[in-house]
Amino acid sequence: MEKQKANILTFKEMKKQGKKITMVTTYDFAMMSQVDKSDIDMILVGDSAANTMMGYEGTVQIDLDTMLVFCKAVANAGKHTFLVGDMPFMTYEISTEQAMANAGRMIREGRMDAIKLEGGERIAHTVAALVRAGIPVMGHIGLTPQSAAQLGGFKVQGKNLQDAKQIIKDALALERAGVFAIVLEAIPGPVAKIITESVQVPTIGIGAGNNCDGQVLVIHDLLGLFDRYIPKFVKRYANLGEDMQKALNTYASEVREGAFPDKEHSFSMPQDLVEQLTAELQEEGIL
Ligand code: KIV
């Protein structure tokens, strides 16, 4: 049976019914073609593309035009999966007007179903304006990689009472502003549980324990395609990096040995035609 594309009401209903929401990041056509055939409900064209696709250490280097390239590629394959596009650093903080214009590009040009942005109380007024304009918004609190420098690095957040309370207040502010879901990144499981039980919208955890309404992982991490660093919360479900090495090395050795391409992967020509071609080339002085 063909996968039914979910929408923001489906996700609300899933939370009500206690059905877990599944999400991964995706950045290109080939990968999205696979994800679209899978049981994954929703994807994020994450600004983690800065790390996984471009090799930067952080996410602040990626700009809107680059994100749009990844969004367009994903949208070309993502027909049965809800598509969320990540707003890159400094595309929504400067003014509400700029946030609206940039989010509009993610929806119109990038063909995303929704956008995601980082921050809680501090960004709630922007979220409210985007939602009023008809753009579905996903929040992202806890460890917010775009402000990693201000947080002192990529660290677990909300470990003391004051920080935990602030994250809970952030979640409530985002819900009031109208988000359809909230990503909770790298926070203690019990804090994620309090948030999940306190808001009506689904929570999507990454390093936030098992009590969230759904989970998200960076697809390169779960498939074993990225080993520069592996956060504690990442579980590898495949080792595609190793499989790729094997395939590439087999190809290289077959080419060196003359075993590839074989008859099956080549185009032939009748022998008499080959002889006629050689004869004519010689007659015409081409060879
Ligand atoms: O960009 C990203 O991959 C993300 C996820 C970690 C949620 O924001």
Short mmCIF file of C-alpha atoms and ligand atoms in Angstrom, two decimals:
data_model
loop_
_atom_site.label_atom_id
_atom_site.label_comp_id
_atom_site.label_asym_id
_atom_site.label_seq_id
_atom_site.Cartn_x
_atom_site.Cartn_y
_atom_site.Cartn_z
CA MET A 1 0.00 0.00 0.00
CA GLU A 2 1.31 3.45 -0.94
CA LYS A 3 2.40 5.63 1.97
CA GLN A 4 -0.13 8.35 2.87
CA LYS A 5 1.47 11.78 3.29
CA ALA A 6 0.91 13.11 6.81
CA ASN A 7 0.08 16.73 7.68
CA ILE A 8 0.14 18.82 10.83
CA LEU A 9 -3.29 17.50 11.91
CA THR A 10 -2.08 13.91 11.47
CA PHE A 11 0.81 14.64 13.86
CA LYS A 12 -1.54 16.14 16.48
CA GLU A 13 -3.76 13.07 16.19
CA MET A 14 -0.74 10.75 16.47
CA LYS A 15 0.20 12.44 19.75
CA LYS A 16 -3.35 12.01 21.04
CA GLN A 17 -3.34 8.33 20.13
CA GLY A 18 0.16 7.75 21.53
CA LYS A 19 1.58 6.81 18.09
CA LYS A 20 5.25 7.74 17.79
CA ILE A 21 6.27 10.13 15.00
CA THR A 22 9.37 9.20 12.99
CA MET A 23 11.63 11.80 11.42
CA VAL A 24 15.08 11.91 9.81
CA THR A 25 17.05 14.63 8.09
CA THR A 26 17.43 14.41 4.30
CA TYR A 27 19.29 16.69 1.91
CA ASP A 28 19.26 15.28 -1.63
CA PHE A 29 17.20 13.55 -4.32
CA ALA A 30 18.77 10.06 -4.10
CA MET A 31 18.44 9.81 -0.34
CA MET A 32 14.90 11.27 -0.37
CA SER A 33 13.84 8.70 -2.99
CA GLN A 34 14.71 6.00 -0.43
CA VAL A 35 13.18 7.82 2.53
CA ASP A 36 9.96 8.43 0.60
CA LYS A 37 9.54 4.66 0.12
CA SER A 38 10.17 3.99 3.82
CA ASP A 39 7.91 4.21 6.90
CA ILE A 40 9.35 7.59 7.94
CA ASP A 41 6.58 10.17 8.57
CA MET A 42 8.44 13.44 8.20
CA ILE A 43 11.84 14.72 7.08
CA LEU A 44 13.88 17.77 7.90
CA VAL A 45 16.13 19.42 5.36
CA GLY A 46 18.31 20.37 8.30
CA ASP A 47 20.94 23.07 8.41
CA SER A 48 23.07 20.11 9.54
CA ALA A 49 23.64 19.95 5.77
CA ALA A 50 26.46 22.36 6.67
CA ASN A 51 28.16 19.40 8.44
CA THR A 52 27.00 16.35 6.51
CA MET A 53 26.93 17.74 2.96
CA MET A 54 29.52 20.51 3.12
CA GLY A 55 31.96 19.48 5.84
CA TYR A 56 31.73 22.57 8.07
CA GLU A 57 32.24 22.12 11.84
CA GLY A 58 29.06 24.00 12.76
CA THR A 59 25.79 25.02 11.11
CA VAL A 60 26.10 28.81 11.00
CA GLN A 61 28.02 28.83 7.70
CA ILE A 62 25.16 27.64 5.54
CA ASP A 63 23.05 30.35 3.87
CA LEU A 64 19.49 30.44 2.57
CA ASP A 65 20.35 30.00 -1.12
CA THR A 66 22.36 26.87 -0.33
CA MET A 67 19.57 25.49 1.87
CA LEU A 68 17.16 26.11 -1.00
CA VAL A 69 19.27 23.95 -3.33
CA PHE A 70 18.95 21.04 -0.87
CA CYS A 71 15.21 21.72 -0.33
CA LYS A 72 14.48 21.69 -4.08
CA ALA A 73 16.37 18.42 -4.56
CA VAL A 74 14.49 16.79 -1.67
CA ALA A 75 11.09 18.10 -2.84
CA ASN A 76 11.67 16.51 -6.26
CA ALA A 77 11.56 13.09 -4.57
CA GLY A 78 9.48 13.70 -1.44
CA LYS A 79 5.94 12.99 -2.55
CA HIS A 80 4.62 10.91 0.37
CA THR A 81 6.53 12.40 3.30
CA PHE A 82 5.92 15.69 5.17
CA LEU A 83 8.80 18.07 4.38
CA VAL A 84 10.24 20.55 6.89
CA GLY A 85 12.91 23.05 5.86
CA ASP A 86 15.35 24.48 8.42
CA MET A 87 15.74 28.26 8.47
CA PRO A 88 19.49 28.96 8.50
CA PHE A 89 21.30 31.23 10.96
CA MET A 90 20.39 34.95 10.72
CA THR A 91 17.54 34.47 8.27
CA TYR A 92 14.82 34.98 10.91
CA GLU A 93 16.42 36.87 13.82
CA ILE A 94 16.90 40.33 12.31
CA SER A 95 13.27 41.30 11.77
CA THR A 96 9.86 39.68 11.46
CA GLU A 97 9.61 41.04 7.90
CA GLN A 98 12.84 39.33 6.90
CA ALA A 99 11.77 36.09 8.61
CA MET A 100 8.47 36.16 6.67
CA ALA A 101 10.20 36.79 3.34
CA ASN A 102 12.79 34.06 3.93
CA ALA A 103 10.29 31.50 5.24
CA GLY A 104 8.15 32.30 2.19
CA ARG A 105 11.09 31.33 -0.05
CA MET A 106 11.47 27.99 1.78
CA ILE A 107 7.80 27.24 1.10
CA ARG A 108 7.46 28.66 -2.44
CA GLU A 109 10.88 27.99 -3.98
CA GLY A 110 12.01 25.10 -1.74
CA ARG A 111 8.56 23.45 -1.87
CA MET A 112 8.67 22.67 1.84
CA ASP A 113 5.46 21.95 3.77
CA ALA A 114 6.73 23.73 6.88
CA ILE A 115 9.76 25.49 8.29
CA LYS A 116 11.75 25.00 11.51
CA LEU A 117 13.60 27.65 13.48
CA GLU A 118 15.63 27.61 16.67
CA GLY A 119 14.78 29.38 19.94
CA GLY A 120 11.99 29.66 22.49
CA GLU A 121 10.62 32.77 24.21
CA ARG A 122 13.07 35.03 22.39
CA ILE A 123 11.70 34.05 18.97
CA ALA A 124 8.01 33.46 19.86
CA HIS A 125 6.80 36.77 18.33
CA THR A 126 8.36 35.78 14.98
CA VAL A 127 6.79 32.32 15.18
CA ALA A 128 3.38 33.90 15.85
CA ALA A 129 3.73 36.19 12.80
CA LEU A 130 4.73 33.28 10.53
CA VAL A 131 1.83 31.16 11.77
CA ARG A 132 -0.59 34.10 11.21
CA ALA A 133 0.75 34.27 7.66
CA GLY A 134 -0.22 30.62 7.16
CA ILE A 135 3.22 29.01 7.44
CA PRO A 136 3.41 25.87 9.60
CA VAL A 137 6.31 26.29 12.05
CA MET A 138 8.26 23.68 14.00
CA GLY A 139 10.15 24.94 17.07
CA HIS A 140 13.57 23.75 18.26
CA ILE A 141 14.80 24.21 21.83
CA GLY A 142 17.38 22.77 24.24
CA LEU A 143 20.68 22.50 22.40
CA THR A 144 20.25 24.90 19.50
CA PRO A 145 23.33 24.39 17.30
CA GLN A 146 23.09 27.86 15.69
CA SER A 147 23.79 29.37 19.13
CA ALA A 148 26.36 26.74 20.19
CA ALA A 149 29.00 29.46 20.66
CA GLN A 150 26.76 31.24 23.17
CA LEU A 151 25.94 27.94 24.91
CA GLY A 152 29.64 27.18 25.32
CA GLY A 153 29.63 24.32 22.79
CA PHE A 154 27.49 21.37 21.78
CA LYS A 155 26.47 20.45 25.32
CA VAL A 156 23.46 18.90 27.04
CA GLN A 157 21.10 21.70 28.12
CA GLY A 158 18.68 22.02 31.05
CA LYS A 159 20.76 20.12 33.58
CA ASN A 160 20.16 22.54 36.45
CA LEU A 161 16.82 23.81 37.81
CA GLN A 162 17.08 27.27 36.31
CA ASP A 163 17.99 26.06 32.81
CA ALA A 164 15.39 23.29 32.89
CA LYS A 165 12.68 25.82 33.86
CA GLN A 166 13.73 28.12 31.01
CA ILE A 167 13.45 25.28 28.47
CA ILE A 168 9.99 24.40 29.78
CA LYS A 169 8.97 28.09 29.52
CA ASP A 170 10.38 28.13 25.98
CA ALA A 171 8.22 25.15 25.02
CA LEU A 172 5.09 26.78 26.45
CA ALA A 173 5.86 30.06 24.66
CA LEU A 174 6.28 28.22 21.35
CA GLU A 175 3.00 26.39 21.84
CA ARG A 176 1.22 29.71 22.55
CA ALA A 177 2.83 31.16 19.41
CA GLY A 178 1.26 28.36 17.35
CA VAL A 179 4.00 25.85 16.45
CA PHE A 180 2.73 22.47 15.22
CA ALA A 181 5.62 20.54 16.85
CA ILE A 182 8.76 21.16 18.89
CA VAL A 183 12.19 19.54 18.51
CA LEU A 184 13.84 18.94 21.90
CA GLU A 185 17.57 18.49 21.46
CA ALA A 186 20.04 17.19 24.04
CA ILE A 187 18.10 17.68 27.26
CA PRO A 188 17.59 15.28 30.18
CA GLY A 189 14.81 12.74 29.58
CA PRO A 190 12.78 13.85 32.63
CA VAL A 191 12.71 17.47 31.37
CA ALA A 192 11.54 16.28 27.94
CA LYS A 193 8.84 14.21 29.66
CA ILE A 194 7.51 17.23 31.58
CA ILE A 195 7.37 19.25 28.33
CA THR A 196 5.73 16.41 26.38
CA GLU A 197 3.04 16.08 29.03
CA SER A 198 2.52 19.86 29.29
CA VAL A 199 1.99 20.79 25.64
CA GLN A 200 -0.72 19.69 23.20
CA VAL A 201 1.65 19.72 20.21
CA PRO A 202 3.99 16.80 19.51
CA THR A 203 7.56 16.87 20.82
CA ILE A 204 10.26 15.37 18.59
CA GLY A 205 13.32 14.33 20.53
CA ILE A 206 16.97 14.06 19.59
CA GLY A 207 19.01 13.18 22.66
CA ALA A 208 15.93 13.86 24.80
CA GLY A 209 14.98 10.35 25.92
CA ASN A 210 12.15 8.02 25.13
CA ASN A 211 9.17 10.00 26.39
CA CYS A 212 8.90 12.40 23.46
CA ASP A 213 6.07 12.00 20.93
CA GLY A 214 8.56 11.27 18.17
CA GLN A 215 12.26 11.03 17.37
CA VAL A 216 14.56 12.60 14.79
CA LEU A 217 18.09 11.60 13.79
CA VAL A 218 20.53 12.94 11.23
CA ILE A 219 20.30 10.39 8.40
CA HIS A 220 24.07 10.24 7.86
CA ASP A 221 24.49 9.32 11.54
CA LEU A 222 21.90 6.54 11.54
CA LEU A 223 23.14 5.06 8.27
CA GLY A 224 26.82 5.18 9.27
CA LEU A 225 27.88 7.75 6.68
CA PHE A 226 29.39 10.34 9.02
CA ASP A 227 32.13 9.57 11.49
CA ARG A 228 33.83 12.90 12.19
CA TYR A 229 32.06 12.86 15.57
CA ILE A 230 29.27 10.65 16.91
CA PRO A 231 27.11 12.15 19.67
CA LYS A 232 26.07 9.88 22.56
CA PHE A 233 22.43 9.97 21.41
CA VAL A 234 23.17 8.57 17.94
CA LYS A 235 22.38 4.95 17.22
CA ARG A 236 23.74 3.46 14.00
CA TYR A 237 21.27 1.27 12.13
CA ALA A 238 23.57 0.53 9.17
CA ASN A 239 27.19 0.88 8.12
CA LEU A 240 26.77 2.29 4.63
CA GLY A 241 30.19 3.96 4.83
CA GLU A 242 31.80 0.50 5.09
CA ASP A 243 29.57 -0.85 2.31
CA MET A 244 30.59 2.07 0.09
CA GLN A 245 34.30 1.40 0.71
CA LYS A 246 33.83 -2.25 -0.25
CA ALA A 247 31.90 -1.36 -3.42
CA LEU A 248 34.39 1.33 -4.49
CA ASN A 249 37.40 -0.92 -3.92
CA THR A 250 35.81 -3.84 -5.81
CA TYR A 251 35.03 -1.49 -8.73
CA ALA A 252 38.60 -0.12 -8.70
CA SER A 253 40.17 -3.58 -8.71
CA GLU A 254 37.82 -4.87 -11.46
CA VAL A 255 38.71 -1.87 -13.65
CA ARG A 256 42.44 -2.43 -13.02
CA GLU A 257 42.10 -6.16 -13.84
CA GLY A 258 40.01 -5.51 -16.97
CA ALA A 259 37.08 -7.42 -15.49
CA PHE A 260 34.81 -4.38 -15.81
CA PRO A 261 33.08 -3.56 -18.07
CA ASP A 262 32.21 -7.10 -19.17
CA LYS A 263 29.91 -8.18 -22.06
CA GLU A 264 26.80 -7.63 -19.96
CA HIS A 265 27.65 -3.95 -19.42
CA SER A 266 28.89 -3.14 -22.96
CA PHE A 267 27.28 -2.41 -26.34
CA SER A 268 28.24 -4.70 -29.25
CA MET A 269 28.26 -4.29 -33.04
CA PRO A 270 27.96 -7.10 -35.69
CA GLN A 271 31.42 -8.31 -36.76
CA ASP A 272 30.78 -7.63 -40.50
CA LEU A 273 29.90 -4.01 -39.68
CA VAL A 274 33.11 -3.64 -37.66
CA GLU A 275 35.10 -4.98 -40.63
CA GLN A 276 33.29 -2.66 -43.06
CA LEU A 277 33.92 0.31 -40.75
CA THR A 278 37.65 -0.48 -40.51
CA ALA A 279 37.91 -0.95 -44.27
CA GLU A 280 36.10 2.34 -45.02
CA LEU A 281 38.19 4.26 -42.48
CA GLN A 282 41.35 2.96 -44.15
CA GLU A 283 40.02 3.70 -47.69
CA GLU A 284 39.08 7.25 -46.70
CA GLY A 285 42.49 7.75 -45.09
CA ILE A 286 40.95 8.48 -41.68
CA LEU A 287 43.00 5.73 -40.04
O1 KIV B 1 19.68 20.46 11.31
C1 KIV B 1 19.37 19.43 11.94
O2 KIV B 1 19.78 18.31 11.59
C2 KIV B 1 18.50 19.55 13.10
C3 KIV B 1 18.16 18.29 13.83
C4 KIV B 1 19.26 17.97 14.76
C5 KIV B 1 16.89 18.39 14.55
O3 KIV B 1 18.11 20.62 13.45
#
